[in-house]
Amino acid sequence: MTKILKKASDIAKITMLIVGAVIGAGFASGREIAEMLYSSGAASYSTVIAIMLLVAVVCILIMWLGKKLRPQSVGDFHNAIFKKGAPIIDIMVLVNCFVVLAAMVAGLSGVAMSIGAVGYVIVPIACVIAVFVVIKKDINRLIKVNLIVMPVIIAIIVITALPSAMGEGGVLTGRLRLAPSLIYAGMNLILTVGALIRAYDIDFEIMVAGAVIASIIIGGLIWVMLAAISTNPSVAGEPMPLFALAVGNRWLTNALRVTMMLAIFTSIAILLQTIVDWLQSIIKSRFLSACIVMVSAFLFSLIGFTNIVAWFYPIAGVFGVVYLAWLGGYGIFLRSKKNNAQCSVLNAQ
């Protein structure tokens, strides 16, 4: 019984780690769904299924590579896979993480300021706590927090979007749009690398179960938001479409604010961890590294949440596709190398 509970707990941790890395300000607000999937004409069931498959396969691949290589940081991971090209890849991945981090800060500022004067206190406090978590390298505690926080976030998103999704126009018609699916998945999944490569102490079957469940949850949330936006096309142009769906319902609007801030905080901590781990090879002080990154992200966030999502997320997605394709090729290489070694041993016998 104890072993079963332990496995269930580990599966839940992996599931919520993946979901927590994907659900940030862009996802929880509906902005990135409207921008990258709805406006591109990718609002179809086949697109949702394609993204689900990509999430499951890529997350399993990343964790499998992490288990094989056992890296201590993203830098170590890239050195093993990209060899001499690792420094360039490091910079591109970290720029990607930084852009999304800035979007999280912009989203947090937007939601917090809508509360009123209290919002001006919430943003700096949240950023300070994130810095503290990263300095302490206490990402395991954050994973445990995710087990409580993420189900609440998921529930609020569903409660907000489902009534509209079930209305007329909520049926997602059309064909598979592969390019938007790949770009969207690439942009999001590259953000999970820093966290997932450290899950190497967990059994492989638990990794697979966690990745599959996470893909189903993410796919379900994408569907319900796409269907809700399809039913109410006018909200697609809003900075935060989910808030537009909740207009008139004060309780739901306040719940969404809390949901957004929780989703953003967990994403900030995960992204900051990835960037600071790499930056420590240049700046030895972890505290100074974290402070420099957060201040820089705040300055970049002044571009505006909507503009960051519209201008930079698609570029990040294209790079993510290339990056993840390379990881896939390397995984195939490792697998074939292992099979060849086993064949050599059998032939020798």
mmCIF file of C-alpha atoms in Angstrom:
data_model
loop_
_atom_site.group_PDB
_atom_site.id
_atom_site.type_symbol
_atom_site.label_atom_id
_atom_site.label_comp_id
_atom_site.label_asym_id
_atom_site.label_seq_id
_atom_site.Cartn_x
_atom_site.Cartn_y
_atom_site.Cartn_z
ATOM 1 C CA MET A 1 0.000 0.000 0.000
ATOM 2 C CA THR A 2 2.826 2.363 0.892
ATOM 3 C CA LYS A 3 4.540 1.684 -2.437
ATOM 4 C CA ILE A 4 1.322 2.393 -4.339
ATOM 5 C CA LEU A 5 0.856 5.694 -2.507
ATOM 6 C CA LYS A 6 4.500 6.610 -3.177
ATOM 7 C CA LYS A 7 4.075 5.921 -6.895
ATOM 8 C CA ALA A 8 0.857 7.916 -7.004
ATOM 9 C CA SER A 9 2.574 10.808 -5.250
ATOM 10 C CA ASP A 10 5.528 10.739 -7.669
ATOM 11 C CA ILE A 11 3.181 10.626 -10.677
ATOM 12 C CA ALA A 12 1.254 13.615 -9.295
ATOM 13 C CA LYS A 13 4.514 15.543 -8.763
ATOM 14 C CA ILE A 14 5.680 14.949 -12.344
ATOM 15 C CA THR A 15 2.222 15.768 -13.702
ATOM 16 C CA MET A 16 1.928 19.068 -11.839
ATOM 17 C CA LEU A 17 5.559 19.976 -12.554
ATOM 18 C CA ILE A 18 4.844 19.778 -16.296
ATOM 19 C CA VAL A 19 1.449 21.485 -16.026
ATOM 20 C CA GLY A 20 2.936 24.190 -13.784
ATOM 21 C CA ALA A 21 5.722 24.936 -16.266
ATOM 22 C CA VAL A 22 3.209 25.324 -19.125
ATOM 23 C CA ILE A 23 0.461 27.240 -17.306
ATOM 24 C CA GLY A 24 1.756 30.757 -16.827
ATOM 25 C CA ALA A 25 0.316 34.205 -17.457
ATOM 26 C CA GLY A 26 -0.165 33.609 -21.186
ATOM 27 C CA PHE A 27 -1.988 30.314 -20.717
ATOM 28 C CA ALA A 28 -4.039 31.135 -17.610
ATOM 29 C CA SER A 29 -5.261 34.422 -19.126
ATOM 30 C CA GLY A 30 -6.164 32.780 -22.454
ATOM 31 C CA ARG A 31 -3.978 35.295 -24.303
ATOM 32 C CA GLU A 32 -1.484 32.838 -25.813
ATOM 33 C CA ILE A 33 -4.296 30.436 -26.771
ATOM 34 C CA ALA A 34 -6.134 33.238 -28.587
ATOM 35 C CA GLU A 35 -2.949 34.566 -30.210
ATOM 36 C CA MET A 36 -1.178 31.383 -31.258
ATOM 37 C CA LEU A 37 -4.023 28.927 -31.879
ATOM 38 C CA TYR A 38 -7.340 30.731 -32.392
ATOM 39 C CA SER A 39 -6.144 33.657 -34.546
ATOM 40 C CA SER A 40 -3.958 31.338 -36.645
ATOM 41 C CA GLY A 41 -6.962 29.168 -37.499
ATOM 42 C CA ALA A 42 -5.705 26.203 -35.467
ATOM 43 C CA ALA A 43 -8.910 25.880 -33.412
ATOM 44 C CA SER A 44 -9.676 22.249 -34.240
ATOM 45 C CA TYR A 45 -9.902 18.978 -32.336
ATOM 46 C CA SER A 46 -7.073 17.523 -34.434
ATOM 47 C CA THR A 47 -4.814 20.422 -33.406
ATOM 48 C CA VAL A 48 -5.602 19.846 -29.721
ATOM 49 C CA ILE A 49 -4.842 16.115 -30.078
ATOM 50 C CA ALA A 50 -1.572 16.883 -31.890
ATOM 51 C CA ILE A 51 -0.472 19.189 -29.058
ATOM 52 C CA MET A 52 -1.377 16.530 -26.478
ATOM 53 C CA LEU A 53 0.757 13.946 -28.282
ATOM 54 C CA LEU A 54 3.658 16.383 -28.582
ATOM 55 C CA VAL A 55 3.503 17.229 -24.858
ATOM 56 C CA ALA A 56 3.537 13.550 -23.838
ATOM 57 C CA VAL A 57 6.293 12.442 -26.233
ATOM 58 C CA VAL A 58 8.589 15.427 -25.699
ATOM 59 C CA CYS A 59 8.317 15.405 -21.903
ATOM 60 C CA ILE A 60 9.078 11.672 -21.820
ATOM 61 C CA LEU A 61 12.056 12.284 -24.125
ATOM 62 C CA ILE A 62 13.440 15.101 -21.949
ATOM 63 C CA MET A 63 13.113 13.060 -18.742
ATOM 64 C CA TRP A 64 14.616 9.971 -20.410
ATOM 65 C CA LEU A 65 17.615 12.003 -21.589
ATOM 66 C CA GLY A 66 17.937 13.498 -18.109
ATOM 67 C CA LYS A 67 17.960 9.987 -16.622
ATOM 68 C CA LYS A 68 20.681 8.907 -19.060
ATOM 69 C CA LEU A 69 22.885 11.994 -18.711
ATOM 70 C CA ARG A 70 22.093 12.992 -15.076
ATOM 71 C CA PRO A 71 22.993 16.690 -15.576
ATOM 72 C CA GLN A 72 23.228 19.148 -12.679
ATOM 73 C CA SER A 73 22.093 22.107 -14.791
ATOM 74 C CA VAL A 74 20.813 23.049 -18.235
ATOM 75 C CA GLY A 75 24.424 23.899 -19.158
ATOM 76 C CA ASP A 76 25.577 20.345 -18.392
ATOM 77 C CA PHE A 77 22.648 18.969 -20.393
ATOM 78 C CA HIS A 78 23.517 21.078 -23.429
ATOM 79 C CA ASN A 79 27.246 20.303 -23.216
ATOM 80 C CA ALA A 80 26.462 16.576 -23.441
ATOM 81 C CA ILE A 81 24.076 16.919 -26.393
ATOM 82 C CA PHE A 82 25.230 19.918 -28.444
ATOM 83 C CA LYS A 83 28.988 19.671 -27.756
ATOM 84 C CA LYS A 84 30.773 22.727 -29.211
ATOM 85 C CA GLY A 85 27.472 24.338 -30.123
ATOM 86 C CA ALA A 86 26.308 24.242 -26.474
ATOM 87 C CA PRO A 87 27.133 27.924 -25.657
ATOM 88 C CA ILE A 88 24.972 29.133 -28.552
ATOM 89 C CA ILE A 89 22.119 26.829 -27.540
ATOM 90 C CA ASP A 90 22.474 27.982 -23.916
ATOM 91 C CA ILE A 91 22.012 31.595 -24.952
ATOM 92 C CA MET A 92 19.010 30.842 -27.173
ATOM 93 C CA VAL A 93 17.241 28.753 -24.511
ATOM 94 C CA LEU A 94 17.960 31.310 -21.808
ATOM 95 C CA VAL A 95 16.725 34.174 -23.996
ATOM 96 C CA ASN A 96 13.555 32.138 -24.551
ATOM 97 C CA CYS A 97 13.161 31.614 -20.793
ATOM 98 C CA PHE A 98 13.909 35.290 -20.138
ATOM 99 C CA VAL A 99 11.257 36.484 -22.624
ATOM 100 C CA VAL A 100 8.621 34.283 -20.973
ATOM 101 C CA LEU A 101 9.827 35.377 -17.517
ATOM 102 C CA ALA A 102 9.326 39.013 -18.565
ATOM 103 C CA ALA A 103 5.832 38.121 -19.819
ATOM 104 C CA MET A 104 5.093 36.553 -16.419
ATOM 105 C CA VAL A 105 6.194 39.737 -14.637
ATOM 106 C CA ALA A 106 4.110 41.863 -17.039
ATOM 107 C CA GLY A 107 1.094 39.606 -16.491
ATOM 108 C CA LEU A 108 1.561 39.704 -12.716
ATOM 109 C CA SER A 109 1.780 43.505 -12.803
ATOM 110 C CA GLY A 110 -1.368 43.758 -14.917
ATOM 111 C CA VAL A 111 -3.428 41.506 -12.643
ATOM 112 C CA ALA A 112 -2.075 42.974 -9.407
ATOM 113 C CA MET A 113 -2.637 46.583 -10.451
ATOM 114 C CA SER A 114 -6.272 45.792 -11.294
ATOM 115 C CA ILE A 115 -6.815 45.129 -7.582
ATOM 116 C CA GLY A 116 -5.867 48.696 -6.685
ATOM 117 C CA ALA A 117 -3.219 50.132 -4.376
ATOM 118 C CA VAL A 118 -2.570 46.701 -2.813
ATOM 119 C CA GLY A 119 -1.277 45.508 -6.169
ATOM 120 C CA TYR A 120 1.737 47.758 -5.916
ATOM 121 C CA VAL A 121 2.822 45.750 -2.868
ATOM 122 C CA ILE A 122 2.001 42.275 -4.249
ATOM 123 C CA VAL A 123 4.350 42.403 -7.260
ATOM 124 C CA PRO A 124 7.622 43.190 -5.424
ATOM 125 C CA ILE A 125 6.772 40.751 -2.603
ATOM 126 C CA ALA A 126 6.090 37.928 -5.091
ATOM 127 C CA CYS A 127 9.360 38.651 -6.914
ATOM 128 C CA VAL A 128 11.330 38.702 -3.644
ATOM 129 C CA ILE A 129 9.824 35.356 -2.578
ATOM 130 C CA ALA A 130 10.683 33.850 -5.987
ATOM 131 C CA VAL A 131 14.274 35.053 -5.623
ATOM 132 C CA PHE A 132 14.439 33.557 -2.119
ATOM 133 C CA VAL A 133 13.129 30.165 -3.326
ATOM 134 C CA VAL A 134 15.710 30.093 -6.128
ATOM 135 C CA ILE A 135 18.599 31.162 -3.867
ATOM 136 C CA LYS A 136 17.752 28.331 -1.486
ATOM 137 C CA LYS A 137 17.556 25.916 -4.444
ATOM 138 C CA ASP A 138 14.266 24.846 -2.876
ATOM 139 C CA ILE A 139 12.601 23.770 -6.109
ATOM 140 C CA ASN A 140 11.420 20.536 -4.436
ATOM 141 C CA ARG A 141 9.289 22.559 -2.040
ATOM 142 C CA LEU A 142 7.871 24.447 -5.011
ATOM 143 C CA ILE A 143 6.958 21.116 -6.629
ATOM 144 C CA LYS A 144 5.037 20.179 -3.458
ATOM 145 C CA VAL A 145 3.271 23.548 -3.527
ATOM 146 C CA ASN A 146 2.312 22.816 -7.150
ATOM 147 C CA LEU A 147 0.418 19.727 -5.972
ATOM 148 C CA ILE A 148 -1.965 22.034 -4.094
ATOM 149 C CA VAL A 149 -1.905 25.141 -6.277
ATOM 150 C CA MET A 150 -2.237 23.650 -9.787
ATOM 151 C CA PRO A 151 -5.511 21.730 -9.198
ATOM 152 C CA VAL A 152 -7.055 24.998 -7.941
ATOM 153 C CA ILE A 153 -5.807 26.858 -11.024
ATOM 154 C CA ILE A 154 -7.133 24.143 -13.343
ATOM 155 C CA ALA A 155 -10.533 24.172 -11.616
ATOM 156 C CA ILE A 156 -10.927 27.967 -11.907
ATOM 157 C CA ILE A 157 -9.972 27.949 -15.613
ATOM 158 C CA VAL A 158 -12.542 25.197 -16.290
ATOM 159 C CA ILE A 159 -15.275 26.925 -14.234
ATOM 160 C CA THR A 160 -14.675 30.157 -16.182
ATOM 161 C CA ALA A 161 -14.480 28.727 -19.695
ATOM 162 C CA LEU A 162 -16.691 25.612 -19.658
ATOM 163 C CA PRO A 163 -20.122 27.333 -19.727
ATOM 164 C CA SER A 164 -19.131 29.233 -22.893
ATOM 165 C CA ALA A 165 -17.384 26.170 -24.361
ATOM 166 C CA MET A 166 -20.619 24.178 -24.124
ATOM 167 C CA GLY A 167 -22.609 26.840 -25.986
ATOM 168 C CA GLU A 168 -23.362 27.146 -29.682
ATOM 169 C CA GLY A 169 -20.171 27.624 -31.689
ATOM 170 C CA GLY A 170 -18.054 25.687 -29.202
ATOM 171 C CA VAL A 171 -17.506 22.808 -31.619
ATOM 172 C CA LEU A 172 -13.950 23.061 -32.986
ATOM 173 C CA THR A 173 -14.171 22.452 -36.700
ATOM 174 C CA GLY A 174 -11.413 22.520 -39.286
ATOM 175 C CA ARG A 175 -8.342 20.510 -40.131
ATOM 176 C CA LEU A 176 -5.055 19.956 -38.399
ATOM 177 C CA ARG A 177 -2.797 23.016 -38.540
ATOM 178 C CA LEU A 178 0.608 21.438 -37.965
ATOM 179 C CA ALA A 179 2.757 24.593 -37.993
ATOM 180 C CA PRO A 180 0.826 26.437 -35.229
ATOM 181 C CA SER A 181 0.687 23.189 -33.219
ATOM 182 C CA LEU A 182 4.451 22.695 -33.435
ATOM 183 C CA ILE A 183 5.251 26.340 -32.692
ATOM 184 C CA TYR A 184 2.903 26.433 -29.711
ATOM 185 C CA ALA A 185 4.230 23.163 -28.296
ATOM 186 C CA GLY A 186 7.844 24.162 -28.987
ATOM 187 C CA MET A 187 7.491 27.484 -27.189
ATOM 188 C CA ASN A 188 5.974 25.884 -24.089
ATOM 189 C CA LEU A 189 7.895 22.627 -23.832
ATOM 190 C CA ILE A 190 11.327 24.199 -23.983
ATOM 191 C CA LEU A 191 10.398 25.884 -20.685
ATOM 192 C CA THR A 192 10.075 22.487 -18.986
ATOM 193 C CA VAL A 193 13.643 21.360 -19.758
ATOM 194 C CA GLY A 194 15.324 22.968 -16.730
ATOM 195 C CA ALA A 195 12.949 21.243 -14.305
ATOM 196 C CA LEU A 196 12.411 17.878 -16.036
ATOM 197 C CA ILE A 197 16.087 16.997 -16.521
ATOM 198 C CA ARG A 198 16.410 16.851 -12.722
ATOM 199 C CA ALA A 199 13.747 14.174 -12.339
ATOM 200 C CA TYR A 200 16.249 11.370 -12.994
ATOM 201 C CA ASP A 201 15.758 9.659 -9.610
ATOM 202 C CA ILE A 202 12.167 8.760 -10.514
ATOM 203 C CA ASP A 203 11.324 5.428 -12.196
ATOM 204 C CA PHE A 204 10.795 5.628 -15.953
ATOM 205 C CA GLU A 205 7.249 4.215 -15.870
ATOM 206 C CA ILE A 206 6.301 6.982 -13.405
ATOM 207 C CA MET A 207 7.777 9.557 -15.793
ATOM 208 C CA VAL A 208 5.651 8.146 -18.634
ATOM 209 C CA ALA A 209 2.472 8.130 -16.530
ATOM 210 C CA GLY A 210 3.060 11.709 -15.330
ATOM 211 C CA ALA A 211 3.754 12.979 -18.865
ATOM 212 C CA VAL A 212 0.645 11.285 -20.296
ATOM 213 C CA ILE A 213 -1.648 12.617 -17.563
ATOM 214 C CA ALA A 214 -0.136 16.111 -17.899
ATOM 215 C CA SER A 215 -0.719 16.028 -21.674
ATOM 216 C CA ILE A 216 -4.387 15.107 -21.142
ATOM 217 C CA ILE A 217 -4.861 17.947 -18.642
ATOM 218 C CA ILE A 218 -3.132 20.504 -20.886
ATOM 219 C CA GLY A 219 -5.050 19.287 -23.942
ATOM 220 C CA GLY A 220 -8.337 19.497 -22.048
ATOM 221 C CA LEU A 221 -7.617 23.056 -20.922
ATOM 222 C CA ILE A 222 -6.639 24.111 -24.450
ATOM 223 C CA TRP A 223 -9.873 22.622 -25.786
ATOM 224 C CA VAL A 224 -12.111 24.314 -23.222
ATOM 225 C CA MET A 225 -10.494 27.722 -23.799
ATOM 226 C CA LEU A 226 -10.507 27.422 -27.597
ATOM 227 C CA ALA A 227 -14.161 26.363 -27.534
ATOM 228 C CA ALA A 228 -15.052 29.241 -25.198
ATOM 229 C CA ILE A 229 -13.305 31.766 -27.450
ATOM 230 C CA SER A 230 -14.930 30.254 -30.549
ATOM 231 C CA THR A 231 -18.327 30.781 -28.923
ATOM 232 C CA ASN A 232 -17.410 34.384 -28.026
ATOM 233 C CA PRO A 233 -15.065 35.580 -30.828
ATOM 234 C CA SER A 234 -15.007 39.161 -29.511
ATOM 235 C CA VAL A 235 -12.966 38.146 -26.442
ATOM 236 C CA ALA A 236 -10.080 36.975 -28.668
ATOM 237 C CA GLY A 237 -9.013 40.609 -29.058
ATOM 238 C CA GLU A 238 -8.976 41.254 -25.300
ATOM 239 C CA PRO A 239 -5.589 41.363 -23.490
ATOM 240 C CA MET A 240 -6.863 38.611 -21.147
ATOM 241 C CA PRO A 241 -9.734 36.685 -22.804
ATOM 242 C CA LEU A 242 -10.663 34.631 -19.720
ATOM 243 C CA PHE A 243 -11.266 37.816 -17.737
ATOM 244 C CA ALA A 244 -13.554 39.009 -20.534
ATOM 245 C CA LEU A 245 -15.543 35.756 -20.212
ATOM 246 C CA ALA A 246 -15.923 36.377 -16.458
ATOM 247 C CA VAL A 247 -17.201 39.967 -16.835
ATOM 248 C CA GLY A 248 -20.198 40.562 -14.557
ATOM 249 C CA ASN A 249 -19.237 37.821 -12.120
ATOM 250 C CA ARG A 250 -17.273 39.504 -9.342
ATOM 251 C CA TRP A 251 -16.494 36.271 -7.484
ATOM 252 C CA LEU A 252 -15.153 34.599 -10.607
ATOM 253 C CA THR A 253 -13.112 37.651 -11.594
ATOM 254 C CA ASN A 254 -11.439 37.743 -8.175
ATOM 255 C CA ALA A 255 -10.825 33.984 -8.313
ATOM 256 C CA LEU A 256 -9.186 34.444 -11.719
ATOM 257 C CA ARG A 257 -6.932 37.158 -10.317
ATOM 258 C CA VAL A 258 -5.739 34.836 -7.560
ATOM 259 C CA THR A 259 -5.382 31.987 -10.074
ATOM 260 C CA MET A 260 -3.285 34.126 -12.403
ATOM 261 C CA MET A 261 -0.990 35.283 -9.628
ATOM 262 C CA LEU A 262 -0.447 31.715 -8.379
ATOM 263 C CA ALA A 263 0.207 30.412 -11.906
ATOM 264 C CA ILE A 264 2.587 33.263 -12.624
ATOM 265 C CA PHE A 265 4.505 32.821 -9.376
ATOM 266 C CA THR A 266 5.204 29.120 -9.932
ATOM 267 C CA SER A 267 6.302 29.840 -13.518
ATOM 268 C CA ILE A 268 8.556 32.704 -12.394
ATOM 269 C CA ALA A 269 10.280 30.474 -9.844
ATOM 270 C CA ILE A 270 10.869 27.636 -12.369
ATOM 271 C CA LEU A 271 12.133 29.988 -15.109
ATOM 272 C CA LEU A 272 14.314 31.958 -12.702
ATOM 273 C CA GLN A 273 15.827 28.709 -11.406
ATOM 274 C CA THR A 274 16.825 27.693 -14.952
ATOM 275 C CA ILE A 275 18.411 31.057 -15.781
ATOM 276 C CA VAL A 276 20.218 31.488 -12.454
ATOM 277 C CA ASP A 277 21.661 27.943 -12.562
ATOM 278 C CA TRP A 278 23.362 28.847 -15.857
ATOM 279 C CA LEU A 279 24.302 32.416 -14.894
ATOM 280 C CA GLN A 280 26.201 31.176 -11.828
ATOM 281 C CA SER A 281 28.982 30.002 -14.141
ATOM 282 C CA ILE A 282 29.637 33.725 -14.750
ATOM 283 C CA ILE A 283 28.366 35.409 -11.567
ATOM 284 C CA LYS A 284 29.195 33.281 -8.534
ATOM 285 C CA SER A 285 26.726 34.934 -6.157
ATOM 286 C CA ARG A 286 23.345 33.241 -6.538
ATOM 287 C CA PHE A 287 21.589 36.171 -4.883
ATOM 288 C CA LEU A 288 23.179 38.713 -7.223
ATOM 289 C CA SER A 289 22.386 36.548 -10.254
ATOM 290 C CA ALA A 290 18.728 36.242 -9.245
ATOM 291 C CA CYS A 291 18.427 39.985 -8.582
ATOM 292 C CA ILE A 292 19.998 40.924 -11.940
ATOM 293 C CA VAL A 293 17.645 38.582 -13.804
ATOM 294 C CA MET A 294 14.519 39.831 -12.003
ATOM 295 C CA VAL A 295 15.369 43.527 -12.473
ATOM 296 C CA SER A 296 16.140 42.927 -16.166
ATOM 297 C CA ALA A 297 12.887 40.979 -16.595
ATOM 298 C CA PHE A 298 10.931 43.819 -14.977
ATOM 299 C CA LEU A 299 12.451 46.390 -17.335
ATOM 300 C CA PHE A 300 11.720 44.188 -20.370
ATOM 301 C CA SER A 301 8.160 43.623 -19.117
ATOM 302 C CA LEU A 302 7.439 47.321 -19.635
ATOM 303 C CA ILE A 303 6.983 46.478 -23.348
ATOM 304 C CA GLY A 304 3.613 45.124 -22.267
ATOM 305 C CA PHE A 305 2.126 41.661 -21.749
ATOM 306 C CA THR A 306 0.108 41.572 -24.985
ATOM 307 C CA ASN A 307 3.050 42.800 -27.092
ATOM 308 C CA ILE A 308 5.475 40.242 -25.636
ATOM 309 C CA VAL A 309 3.044 37.390 -26.397
ATOM 310 C CA ALA A 310 2.311 38.667 -29.920
ATOM 311 C CA TRP A 311 5.883 39.593 -30.943
ATOM 312 C CA PHE A 312 8.189 37.195 -29.140
ATOM 313 C CA TYR A 313 6.260 33.982 -28.374
ATOM 314 C CA PRO A 314 6.070 32.848 -32.054
ATOM 315 C CA ILE A 315 9.831 33.407 -32.473
ATOM 316 C CA ALA A 316 10.461 31.409 -29.301
ATOM 317 C CA GLY A 317 8.183 28.699 -30.689
ATOM 318 C CA VAL A 318 10.182 28.342 -33.917
ATOM 319 C CA PHE A 319 13.403 27.957 -31.970
ATOM 320 C CA GLY A 320 11.681 25.495 -29.634
ATOM 321 C CA VAL A 321 10.714 23.266 -32.577
ATOM 322 C CA VAL A 322 14.326 23.148 -33.849
ATOM 323 C CA TYR A 323 15.693 22.561 -30.341
ATOM 324 C CA LEU A 324 13.269 19.740 -29.521
ATOM 325 C CA ALA A 325 13.818 18.110 -32.934
ATOM 326 C CA TRP A 326 17.562 18.024 -32.162
ATOM 327 C CA LEU A 327 16.830 16.401 -28.779
ATOM 328 C CA GLY A 328 14.711 13.817 -30.596
ATOM 329 C CA GLY A 329 17.559 13.071 -33.003
ATOM 330 C CA TYR A 330 20.000 12.720 -30.125
ATOM 331 C CA GLY A 331 17.584 10.387 -28.321
ATOM 332 C CA ILE A 332 17.353 8.182 -31.422
ATOM 333 C CA PHE A 333 21.167 8.204 -31.645
ATOM 334 C CA LEU A 334 21.528 7.100 -28.002
ATOM 335 C CA ARG A 335 18.937 4.372 -28.460
ATOM 336 C CA SER A 336 20.547 3.001 -31.628
ATOM 337 C CA LYS A 337 23.978 3.158 -29.978
ATOM 338 C CA LYS A 338 22.671 1.065 -27.070
ATOM 339 C CA ASN A 339 21.040 -1.449 -29.428
ATOM 340 C CA ASN A 340 24.263 -1.762 -31.456
ATOM 341 C CA ALA A 341 26.259 -2.359 -28.270
ATOM 342 C CA GLN A 342 23.820 -5.092 -27.191
ATOM 343 C CA CYS A 343 24.061 -6.739 -30.622
ATOM 344 C CA SER A 344 27.871 -6.668 -30.413
ATOM 345 C CA VAL A 345 27.742 -8.422 -27.032
ATOM 346 C CA LEU A 346 25.368 -11.114 -28.367
ATOM 347 C CA ASN A 347 27.538 -11.683 -31.454
ATOM 348 C CA ALA A 348 30.636 -12.007 -29.288
ATOM 349 C CA GLN A 349 28.891 -14.703 -27.261
#
